[in-house]
PDB file of C-alpha atoms in Angstrom:
ATOM      1  CA  ALA A   1     -47.564  -5.877  50.057  1.00 92.00           C
ATOM      2  CA  ILE A   2     -49.141  -2.484  49.438  1.00 94.00           C
ATOM      3  CA  MET A   3     -52.345  -2.426  47.411  1.00 94.00           C
ATOM      4  CA  GLY A   4     -54.873   0.166  46.315  1.00 92.00           C
ATOM      5  CA  PRO A   5     -56.407   1.786  43.229  1.00 90.00           C
ATOM      6  CA  SER A   6     -54.530   4.235  41.023  1.00 88.00           C
ATOM      7  CA  GLY A   7     -54.108   7.534  42.835  1.00 90.00           C
ATOM      8  CA  SER A   8     -54.389   5.977  46.291  1.00 93.00           C
ATOM      9  CA  GLY A   9     -50.834   6.911  47.259  1.00 92.00           C
ATOM     10  CA  LYS A  10     -48.900   3.689  46.620  1.00 91.00           C
ATOM     11  CA  SER A  11     -46.134   5.324  44.577  1.00 88.00           C
ATOM     12  CA  THR A  12     -45.867   8.255  46.983  1.00 90.00           C
ATOM     13  CA  LEU A  13     -45.484   5.854  49.897  1.00 91.00           C
ATOM     14  CA  MET A  14     -42.825   3.880  48.019  1.00 91.00           C
ATOM     15  CA  ASN A  15     -40.932   7.087  47.224  1.00 90.00           C
ATOM     16  CA  LEU A  16     -41.007   8.043  50.901  1.00 91.00           C
ATOM     17  CA  ILE A  17     -39.849   4.612  52.078  1.00 92.00           C
ATOM     18  CA  GLY A  18     -37.139   4.650  49.393  1.00 92.00           C
ATOM     19  CA  CYS A  19     -35.909   8.113  50.409  1.00 91.00           C
ATOM     20  CA  LEU A  20     -36.696   9.497  46.952  1.00 89.00           C
ATOM     21  CA  ASP A  21     -39.098  12.030  48.521  1.00 87.00           C
ATOM     22  CA  THR A  22     -39.233  13.660  51.937  1.00 84.00           C
ATOM     23  CA  PRO A  23     -42.431  13.882  53.978  1.00 85.00           C
ATOM     24  CA  THR A  24     -44.173  17.246  54.383  1.00 87.00           C
ATOM     25  CA  ALA A  25     -45.159  16.253  57.915  1.00 88.00           C
ATOM     26  CA  GLY A  26     -44.423  13.500  60.405  1.00 88.00           C
ATOM     27  CA  GLU A  27     -41.267  11.461  60.862  1.00 88.00           C
ATOM     28  CA  TYR A  28     -39.622   8.554  59.085  1.00 89.00           C
ATOM     29  CA  GLU A  29     -37.002   6.425  60.809  1.00 88.00           C
ATOM     30  CA  LEU A  30     -35.023   3.736  58.977  1.00 86.00           C
ATOM     31  CA  ASN A  31     -32.884   1.333  61.006  1.00 81.00           C
ATOM     32  CA  GLY A  32     -32.819   3.732  63.911  1.00 84.00           C
ATOM     33  CA  VAL A  33     -31.811   6.710  61.734  1.00 84.00           C
ATOM     34  CA  GLN A  34     -34.139   9.689  61.393  1.00 87.00           C
ATOM     35  CA  VAL A  35     -34.265  10.347  57.644  1.00 87.00           C
ATOM     36  CA  SER A  36     -37.169  12.806  57.498  1.00 83.00           C
ATOM     37  CA  GLN A  37     -34.935  15.875  57.647  1.00 80.00           C
ATOM     38  CA  MET A  38     -31.925  14.641  55.665  1.00 87.00           C
ATOM     39  CA  ASP A  39     -30.568  16.672  52.764  1.00 88.00           C
ATOM     40  CA  ASP A  40     -30.232  15.289  49.221  1.00 89.00           C
ATOM     41  CA  ASN A  41     -26.677  14.009  49.701  1.00 90.00           C
ATOM     42  CA  GLN A  42     -27.585  12.202  52.916  1.00 90.00           C
ATOM     43  CA  LEU A  43     -30.661  10.681  51.276  1.00 90.00           C
ATOM     44  CA  ALA A  44     -28.559   9.480  48.334  1.00 88.00           C
ATOM     45  CA  GLU A  45     -26.091   7.869  50.734  1.00 87.00           C
ATOM     46  CA  ILE A  46     -28.779   6.016  52.698  1.00 88.00           C
ATOM     47  CA  ARG A  47     -30.447   4.884  49.445  1.00 88.00           C
ATOM     48  CA  ASN A  48     -27.156   3.494  48.210  1.00 85.00           C
ATOM     49  CA  ARG A  49     -26.478   1.701  51.484  1.00 84.00           C
ATOM     50  CA  GLU A  50     -29.880   0.512  52.708  1.00 88.00           C
ATOM     51  CA  ILE A  51     -32.374   0.281  49.823  1.00 92.00           C
ATOM     52  CA  GLY A  52     -32.717  -1.758  46.638  1.00 91.00           C
ATOM     53  CA  PHE A  53     -35.226  -0.915  43.908  1.00 91.00           C
ATOM     54  CA  ILE A  54     -36.975  -3.222  41.433  1.00 88.00           C
ATOM     55  CA  PHE A  55     -39.235  -1.750  38.777  1.00 83.00           C
ATOM     56  CA  GLN A  56     -41.598  -3.157  36.164  1.00 79.00           C
ATOM     57  CA  THR A  57     -39.103  -2.192  33.465  1.00 85.00           C
ATOM     58  CA  PHE A  58     -35.789  -4.010  33.812  1.00 88.00           C
ATOM     59  CA  ASN A  59     -33.498  -1.045  32.961  1.00 90.00           C
ATOM     60  CA  LEU A  60     -30.534  -3.263  32.078  1.00 94.00           C
ATOM     61  CA  LEU A  61     -27.595  -1.988  30.043  1.00 95.00           C
ATOM     62  CA  PRO A  62     -27.917  -3.792  26.679  1.00 95.00           C
ATOM     63  CA  ARG A  63     -24.170  -3.844  25.958  1.00 95.00           C
ATOM     64  CA  SER A  64     -23.218  -5.284  29.342  1.00 96.00           C
ATOM     65  CA  ASP A  65     -23.553  -8.897  30.415  1.00 96.00           C
ATOM     66  CA  ALA A  66     -25.509  -9.952  33.498  1.00 96.00           C
ATOM     67  CA  LEU A  67     -22.413  -9.865  35.697  1.00 96.00           C
ATOM     68  CA  ARG A  68     -21.589  -6.281  34.722  1.00 96.00           C
ATOM     69  CA  ASN A  69     -25.207  -5.142  35.086  1.00 96.00           C
ATOM     70  CA  VAL A  70     -25.372  -6.542  38.610  1.00 96.00           C
ATOM     71  CA  GLU A  71     -21.980  -5.104  39.529  1.00 96.00           C
ATOM     72  CA  LEU A  72     -22.828  -1.559  38.415  1.00 92.00           C
ATOM     73  CA  PRO A  73     -24.260  -0.222  41.731  1.00 89.00           C
ATOM     74  CA  LEU A  74     -21.327  -1.733  43.615  1.00 92.00           C
ATOM     75  CA  LEU A  75     -18.939   0.561  41.759  1.00 90.00           C
ATOM     76  CA  LEU A  76     -20.228   3.340  44.035  1.00 83.00           C
ATOM     77  CA  THR A  77     -19.145   1.415  47.144  1.00 84.00           C
ATOM     78  CA  HIS A  78     -15.735   0.902  48.733  1.00 86.00           C
ATOM     79  CA  LEU A  79     -15.666  -2.818  47.920  1.00 89.00           C
ATOM     80  CA  SER A  80     -12.597  -4.220  46.188  1.00 93.00           C
ATOM     81  CA  LYS A  81     -12.924  -5.869  42.778  1.00 93.00           C
ATOM     82  CA  ALA A  82     -12.740  -9.320  44.397  1.00 94.00           C
ATOM     83  CA  GLU A  83     -15.392  -8.387  46.958  1.00 94.00           C
ATOM     84  CA  ARG A  84     -17.652  -6.981  44.228  1.00 94.00           C
ATOM     85  CA  ARG A  85     -17.326 -10.209  42.253  1.00 94.00           C
ATOM     86  CA  LYS A  86     -18.239 -12.232  45.356  1.00 93.00           C
ATOM     87  CA  HIS A  87     -21.353 -10.111  45.952  1.00 93.00           C
ATOM     88  CA  VAL A  88     -22.399 -10.343  42.293  1.00 94.00           C
ATOM     89  CA  GLU A  89     -21.995 -14.118  42.149  1.00 93.00           C
ATOM     90  CA  ALA A  90     -23.928 -14.539  45.412  1.00 91.00           C
ATOM     91  CA  ALA A  91     -26.784 -12.323  44.160  1.00 91.00           C
ATOM     92  CA  LEU A  92     -27.049 -14.155  40.832  1.00 93.00           C
ATOM     93  CA  ASN A  93     -27.015 -17.468  42.684  1.00 90.00           C
ATOM     94  CA  VAL A  94     -29.905 -16.387  44.919  1.00 87.00           C
ATOM     95  CA  VAL A  95     -32.071 -15.627  41.843  1.00 88.00           C
ATOM     96  CA  GLY A  96     -30.965 -18.846  40.101  1.00 87.00           C
ATOM     97  CA  LEU A  97     -28.893 -17.277  37.334  1.00 92.00           C
ATOM     98  CA  SER A  98     -25.282 -18.049  38.246  1.00 91.00           C
ATOM     99  CA  HIS A  99     -25.010 -20.041  35.004  1.00 93.00           C
ATOM    100  CA  ARG A 100     -26.107 -17.007  32.913  1.00 94.00           C
ATOM    101  CA  MET A 101     -23.787 -14.328  34.279  1.00 93.00           C
ATOM    102  CA  LYS A 102     -21.924 -13.917  30.971  1.00 96.00           C
ATOM    103  CA  HIS A 103     -25.102 -13.550  28.926  1.00 97.00           C
ATOM    104  CA  TYR A 104     -26.303 -10.211  27.532  1.00 97.00           C
ATOM    105  CA  PRO A 105     -29.885  -8.952  28.043  1.00 96.00           C
ATOM    106  CA  ARG A 106     -30.883  -9.697  24.428  1.00 96.00           C
ATOM    107  CA  THR A 107     -30.117 -13.395  25.001  1.00 96.00           C
ATOM    108  CA  LEU A 108     -32.183 -13.589  28.207  1.00 95.00           C
ATOM    109  CA  SER A 109     -35.935 -14.119  28.550  1.00 92.00           C
ATOM    110  CA  GLY A 110     -38.120 -11.468  30.193  1.00 89.00           C
ATOM    111  CA  GLY A 111     -38.157 -13.386  33.456  1.00 89.00           C
ATOM    112  CA  GLU A 112     -34.386 -13.809  33.400  1.00 92.00           C
ATOM    113  CA  GLN A 113     -33.920 -10.097  32.744  1.00 93.00           C
ATOM    114  CA  GLN A 114     -36.144  -9.262  35.696  1.00 90.00           C
ATOM    115  CA  ARG A 115     -34.162 -11.673  37.889  1.00 90.00           C
ATOM    116  CA  VAL A 116     -30.933  -9.950  36.801  1.00 94.00           C
ATOM    117  CA  ALA A 117     -32.559  -6.661  37.841  1.00 93.00           C
ATOM    118  CA  ILE A 118     -33.415  -8.236  41.208  1.00 91.00           C
ATOM    119  CA  ALA A 119     -29.837  -9.484  41.610  1.00 92.00           C
ATOM    120  CA  ARG A 120     -28.588  -5.967  40.845  1.00 93.00           C
ATOM    121  CA  ALA A 121     -30.871  -4.587  43.571  1.00 91.00           C
ATOM    122  CA  ILE A 122     -29.719  -7.073  46.231  1.00 89.00           C
ATOM    123  CA  ALA A 123     -25.999  -7.259  45.375  1.00 90.00           C
ATOM    124  CA  LYS A 124     -25.232  -4.500  47.873  1.00 87.00           C
ATOM    125  CA  ARG A 125     -27.264  -6.460  50.454  1.00 87.00           C
ATOM    126  CA  PRO A 126     -29.815  -3.764  51.303  1.00 89.00           C
ATOM    127  CA  GLU A 127     -32.068  -3.881  54.335  1.00 89.00           C
ATOM    128  CA  VAL A 128     -35.143  -3.008  52.242  1.00 92.00           C
ATOM    129  CA  LEU A 129     -36.100  -4.187  48.757  1.00 92.00           C
ATOM    130  CA  LEU A 130     -38.790  -2.014  47.123  1.00 93.00           C
ATOM    131  CA  CYS A 131     -40.630  -3.712  44.258  1.00 90.00           C
ATOM    132  CA  ASP A 132     -42.954  -1.648  42.051  1.00 89.00           C
ATOM    133  CA  GLU A 133     -45.200  -4.077  40.103  1.00 85.00           C
ATOM    134  CA  PRO A 134     -42.222  -6.444  39.597  1.00 84.00           C
ATOM    135  CA  THR A 135     -44.197  -8.963  37.514  1.00 80.00           C
ATOM    136  CA  GLY A 136     -46.403  -6.515  35.611  1.00 79.00           C
ATOM    137  CA  ALA A 137     -44.601  -7.012  32.293  1.00 76.00           C
ATOM    138  CA  LEU A 138     -44.346 -10.801  32.594  1.00 78.00           C
ATOM    139  CA  ASP A 139     -46.622 -13.731  31.817  1.00 78.00           C
ATOM    140  CA  VAL A 140     -48.050 -15.739  34.714  1.00 76.00           C
ATOM    141  CA  HIS A 141     -45.505 -18.593  34.652  1.00 77.00           C
ATOM    142  CA  THR A 142     -42.523 -16.236  34.409  1.00 78.00           C
ATOM    143  CA  GLY A 143     -43.983 -13.997  37.099  1.00 78.00           C
ATOM    144  CA  ILE A 144     -44.168 -16.957  39.481  1.00 79.00           C
ATOM    145  CA  THR A 145     -40.431 -17.569  39.025  1.00 78.00           C
ATOM    146  CA  VAL A 146     -39.715 -13.933  39.854  1.00 80.00           C
ATOM    147  CA  LEU A 147     -41.938 -14.073  42.948  1.00 80.00           C
ATOM    148  CA  GLU A 148     -40.126 -17.178  44.149  1.00 82.00           C
ATOM    149  CA  ALA A 149     -36.803 -15.338  43.785  1.00 83.00           C
ATOM    150  CA  ILE A 150     -38.111 -12.440  45.896  1.00 84.00           C
ATOM    151  CA  GLU A 151     -39.453 -14.875  48.489  1.00 83.00           C
ATOM    152  CA  ARG A 152     -36.071 -16.622  48.679  1.00 82.00           C
ATOM    153  CA  ILE A 153     -34.315 -13.276  49.195  1.00 84.00           C
ATOM    154  CA  ASN A 154     -36.649 -12.515  52.094  1.00 84.00           C
ATOM    155  CA  ARG A 155     -36.251 -15.977  53.625  1.00 84.00           C
ATOM    156  CA  GLU A 156     -32.504 -16.471  53.194  1.00 82.00           C
ATOM    157  CA  LEU A 157     -31.096 -12.949  53.404  1.00 81.00           C
ATOM    158  CA  GLY A 158     -33.630 -11.449  55.806  1.00 85.00           C
ATOM    159  CA  THR A 159     -34.219  -8.523  53.460  1.00 88.00           C
ATOM    160  CA  LEU A 160     -37.560  -6.778  53.925  1.00 90.00           C
ATOM    161  CA  ALA A 161     -39.400  -6.958  50.602  1.00 91.00           C
ATOM    162  CA  VAL A 162     -42.115  -4.349  50.006  1.00 93.00           C
ATOM    163  CA  ILE A 163     -44.210  -5.024  46.901  1.00 91.00           C
ATOM    164  CA  ILE A 164     -46.437  -2.365  45.351  1.00 91.00           C
ATOM    165  CA  THR A 165     -49.095  -4.233  43.369  1.00 87.00           C
ATOM    166  CA  HIS A 166     -52.611  -4.439  42.001  1.00 83.00           C
ATOM    167  CA  ASN A 167     -52.283  -8.233  41.862  1.00 80.00           C
ATOM    168  CA  ALA A 168     -54.024 -10.220  44.619  1.00 81.00           C
ATOM    169  CA  ILE A 169     -51.765 -13.232  43.934  1.00 75.00           C
ATOM    170  CA  LEU A 170     -48.684 -11.201  44.821  1.00 76.00           C
ATOM    171  CA  ALA A 171     -50.381  -9.823  47.910  1.00 84.00           C
ATOM    172  CA  ASP A 172     -51.317 -13.322  49.077  1.00 83.00           C
ATOM    173  CA  MET A 173     -47.662 -14.325  49.340  1.00 80.00           C
ATOM    174  CA  ALA A 174     -46.829 -11.443  51.710  1.00 85.00           C
ATOM    175  CA  ASP A 175     -46.739 -11.613  55.509  1.00 88.00           C
ATOM    176  CA  ARG A 176     -48.850  -8.482  55.724  1.00 92.00           C
ATOM    177  CA  VAL A 177     -51.004  -6.537  53.274  1.00 94.00           C
ATOM    178  CA  PHE A 178     -51.763  -2.815  53.511  1.00 94.00           C
ATOM    179  CA  THR A 179     -54.578  -1.360  51.416  1.00 94.00           C
ATOM    180  CA  LEU A 180     -54.482   2.371  50.673  1.00 94.00           C
ATOM    181  CA  SER A 181     -57.196   4.810  49.645  1.00 94.00           C
ATOM    182  CA  ASP A 182     -56.778   8.583  49.253  1.00 94.00           C
ATOM    183  CA  GLY A 183     -53.382   8.508  50.934  1.00 91.00           C
ATOM    184  CA  ARG A 184     -54.495   6.573  54.011  1.00 92.00           C
ATOM    185  CA  ILE A 185     -54.187   2.965  55.125  1.00 93.00           C
ATOM    186  CA  ILE A 186     -57.787   1.744  55.244  1.00 94.00           C
ATOM    187  CA  HIS A 187     -57.153  -1.950  55.848  1.00 93.00           C
ATOM    188  CA  THR A 188     -54.374  -4.201  57.134  1.00 93.00           C
ATOM    189  CA  ARG A 189     -54.356  -7.975  57.178  1.00 92.00           C
ATOM    190  CA  GLU A 190     -51.945 -10.696  58.180  1.00 90.00           C
ATOM    191  CA  ASN A 191     -51.638 -13.720  55.909  1.00 82.00           C
ATOM    192  CA  ALA A 192     -51.819 -17.019  57.757  1.00 69.00           C
ATOM    193  CA  ARG A 193     -49.923 -18.877  55.029  1.00 54.00           C
ATOM    194  CA  ARG A 194     -46.719 -17.777  53.409  1.00 53.00           C
ATOM    195  CA  GLY A 195     -44.912 -19.129  50.411  1.00 50.00           C
ATOM    196  CA  ALA A 196     -46.435 -21.865  48.256  1.00 45.00           C
ATOM    197  CA  VAL A 197     -46.312 -19.342  45.431  1.00 47.00           C
ATOM    198  CA  ARG A 198     -47.157 -21.910  42.794  1.00 41.00           C
ATOM    199  CA  GLU A 199     -50.190 -23.121  44.732  1.00 40.00           C
ATOM    200  CA  LEU A 200     -51.473 -19.583  45.201  1.00 37.00           C
ATOM    201  CA  ALA A 201     -50.960 -18.745  41.539  1.00 36.00           C
ATOM    202  CA  TRP A 202     -53.045 -21.682  40.384  1.00 29.00           C
TER     203      TRP A 202
END
């Protein structure tokens, strides 16, 4: 988890990790690949292959069902139709929505829509999942369900989940918490306990 007040550099750091921006100094290596000096096309390719994004707004296509929304990023890959379907079904199963794949966004709750957005982000099986205030638009109970889905992705798929948040409850479920101020890491802590999201939330 990455925490800090507004203007501390959380979004800038996320954009750098997500290869949306390039650093003005220093180096950034992702999975053994030096990405600091890549051009726009190379950055787009590594984003498509290695990184999933989850935002506070769900950004689902209203006229497409959950299956189609999750499949959308896979259309940019070389997967066959059958392989895409397998990836989509697996992703929806991980977030607990395999029974809702034919439902449209307007028929889904806020938490379900966010879980579809999470499934869309993990369908390509990225190494890194970047989450920008993923529960900010949700009530507490629904947010817990979303957090449990992210935790399951980390545990079962081995995907690194990085959560940008102001919420101490979210930070408490992370392995490690970084606190930023004025563009610098001012504090790092390891959490002794992981999981038990519902206990932490109460």
